[in-house]
Amino acid sequence: MKAKTLKRLMNIWPPFIGAGIRVEEISPDYQYARVAMRLRWYNRNYVNAHFGGSLYAMTDPFYMLLMMQNLGKKYIVWDQSGSVEYVKPGKGRVVAEFKITEDMIHAAHQATQTGEKYLPDYTVRVVDENDDIVAIIHKKLYIRLKKQYRNV
């Protein structure tokens, strides 16, 4: 699927619409994505800051999706776990950027050739309009070469 198509589909995906999350960019090579969310009446919490679940939701699928596209159909890629550290209240527009490097792709290839699972940790920061960190999200992926492609 082309990155443009995935971006369009994600922007009409009900969980993102309901939280006010907008995918602003997915690069054609699937090595970069930018997601934003404005503070609205329907995504704020009791103290008029971004709801924590929405901050996490805006980061949830992207490392998995980017790695899936870069590794290809020979690989199983899942989110293994995630955690969030809230640094300061999010007000206004917040943004998260995801970057996949050639080194990250190479490490996954190398670690999985004999059939072993690979559990890389990635971190993304959600920042506000002043580039202040609002939240730090840690994602652990599960990556494994499918059985029929393993060198065992």
Coordinates of C-alpha atoms in Angstrom, one line a residue, residues 3-140:
A3 CA 2.1 5.7 2.1
K4 CA -0.4 8.3 0.9
T5 CA -3.2 5.7 0.9
L6 CA -2.3 4.6 4.4
K7 CA -2.3 8.2 5.6
R8 CA -5.8 8.8 4.2
L9 CA -7.1 5.6 5.7
M10 CA -5.7 6.3 9.1
N11 CA -7.2 9.8 9.1
I12 CA -10.7 8.3 8.7
W13 CA -10.1 5.5 11.2
P14 CA -12.7 5.9 13.9
P15 CA -10.3 5.7 17.0
F16 CA -8.2 8.5 15.5
I17 CA -11.2 10.6 14.5
G18 CA -12.7 10.2 18.0
A19 CA -9.6 11.4 19.7
G20 CA -8.9 14.2 17.2
I21 CA -5.6 12.6 16.0
R22 CA -4.4 13.6 12.6
V23 CA -1.7 11.8 10.6
E24 CA 0.1 14.7 8.9
E25 CA 2.8 12.8 7.0
I26 CA 4.0 9.3 6.2
S27 CA 7.1 9.3 3.9
P28 CA 6.9 7.3 0.7
D29 CA 9.8 5.0 2.0
Y30 CA 7.9 4.5 5.3
Q31 CA 10.9 5.7 7.3
Y32 CA 9.2 8.8 8.8
A33 CA 5.7 9.7 10.1
R34 CA 4.4 12.8 11.9
V35 CA 1.1 12.7 13.9
A36 CA -0.6 15.7 15.6
M37 CA -3.5 16.3 17.9
R38 CA -5.2 19.6 18.8
L39 CA -6.8 20.1 22.2
R40 CA -10.6 19.9 21.7
W41 CA -13.5 19.7 24.0
Y42 CA -13.8 15.9 23.3
N43 CA -10.2 15.0 24.0
R44 CA -9.4 17.0 27.1
N45 CA -9.5 15.7 30.6
Y46 CA -11.0 17.2 33.8
V47 CA -8.1 19.8 34.1
N48 CA -8.3 21.0 30.5
A49 CA -5.2 19.1 29.3
H50 CA -4.9 16.4 26.7
F51 CA -6.4 13.1 27.9
G52 CA -3.5 10.7 28.5
G53 CA -5.1 7.8 26.6
S54 CA -5.3 10.0 23.5
L55 CA -1.6 11.0 23.9
Y56 CA -0.7 7.3 23.9
A57 CA -3.1 6.4 21.1
M58 CA -1.5 9.0 18.8
T59 CA 1.8 7.0 19.1
D60 CA 0.5 3.5 19.3
P61 CA 0.7 1.9 15.8
F62 CA 3.4 3.8 14.1
Y63 CA 6.7 2.0 14.9
M64 CA 5.0 -1.3 14.1
L65 CA 3.5 0.0 10.8
L66 CA 6.8 1.6 9.7
M67 CA 8.8 -1.5 10.5
M68 CA 6.3 -3.8 8.9
Q69 CA 6.6 -1.8 5.6
N70 CA 10.4 -1.7 5.7
L71 CA 10.9 -5.4 6.6
G72 CA 8.3 -6.8 4.2
K73 CA 6.0 -9.7 4.1
K74 CA 8.6 -12.2 5.3
Y75 CA 8.4 -10.8 8.8
I76 CA 6.0 -10.9 11.7
V77 CA 5.9 -7.5 13.4
W78 CA 3.7 -6.8 16.5
D79 CA 3.6 -4.3 19.4
Q80 CA 4.9 -6.3 22.3
S81 CA 4.5 -3.6 25.0
G82 CA 4.4 0.1 25.6
S83 CA 4.6 2.6 28.4
V84 CA 4.1 6.3 28.8
E85 CA 5.7 8.8 31.0
Y86 CA 3.7 12.0 31.3
V87 CA 6.1 15.0 31.7
K88 CA 3.8 18.0 31.6
P89 CA 0.2 18.8 30.8
G90 CA -0.4 18.9 27.1
K91 CA -2.2 22.0 26.0
G92 CA -2.9 23.1 22.4
R93 CA -1.4 21.2 19.5
V94 CA 0.9 18.3 20.2
V95 CA 3.1 16.4 17.8
A96 CA 4.9 13.0 17.6
E97 CA 7.5 12.1 15.0
F98 CA 8.6 8.6 14.2
K99 CA 11.9 7.8 12.4
I100 CA 13.1 4.4 11.2
T101 CA 16.8 4.3 10.2
E102 CA 18.7 1.9 7.9
D103 CA 20.5 0.8 11.1
M104 CA 17.2 -0.1 12.8
I105 CA 16.2 -2.2 9.7
H106 CA 19.6 -3.8 9.5
A107 CA 19.6 -4.8 13.2
A108 CA 16.2 -6.4 12.7
H109 CA 17.4 -8.4 9.7
Q110 CA 20.5 -9.5 11.5
A111 CA 18.8 -10.5 14.8
T112 CA 16.1 -12.6 13.2
Q113 CA 17.9 -14.7 10.5
T114 CA 18.2 -17.8 12.6
G115 CA 14.5 -17.7 13.7
E116 CA 15.1 -15.8 16.9
K117 CA 12.7 -13.1 18.0
Y118 CA 13.9 -9.6 18.2
L119 CA 12.5 -7.2 20.8
P120 CA 13.8 -3.7 20.0
D121 CA 12.8 -0.7 22.2
Y122 CA 11.9 2.6 20.5
T123 CA 11.1 5.9 22.1
V124 CA 9.0 8.7 20.8
R125 CA 8.5 12.1 22.4
V126 CA 5.2 14.0 22.2
V127 CA 6.0 17.7 22.1
D128 CA 3.9 20.9 22.3
E129 CA 4.0 24.0 20.2
N130 CA 7.0 25.2 22.1
D131 CA 8.9 21.9 21.6
D132 CA 8.5 21.1 25.3
I133 CA 8.1 17.4 26.0
V134 CA 4.6 16.5 27.1
A135 CA 5.0 12.7 27.2
I136 CA 7.7 10.1 26.4
I137 CA 6.4 6.9 25.0
H138 CA 8.4 3.7 25.0
K139 CA 7.4 1.0 22.6
K140 CA 8.8 -2.6 22.4

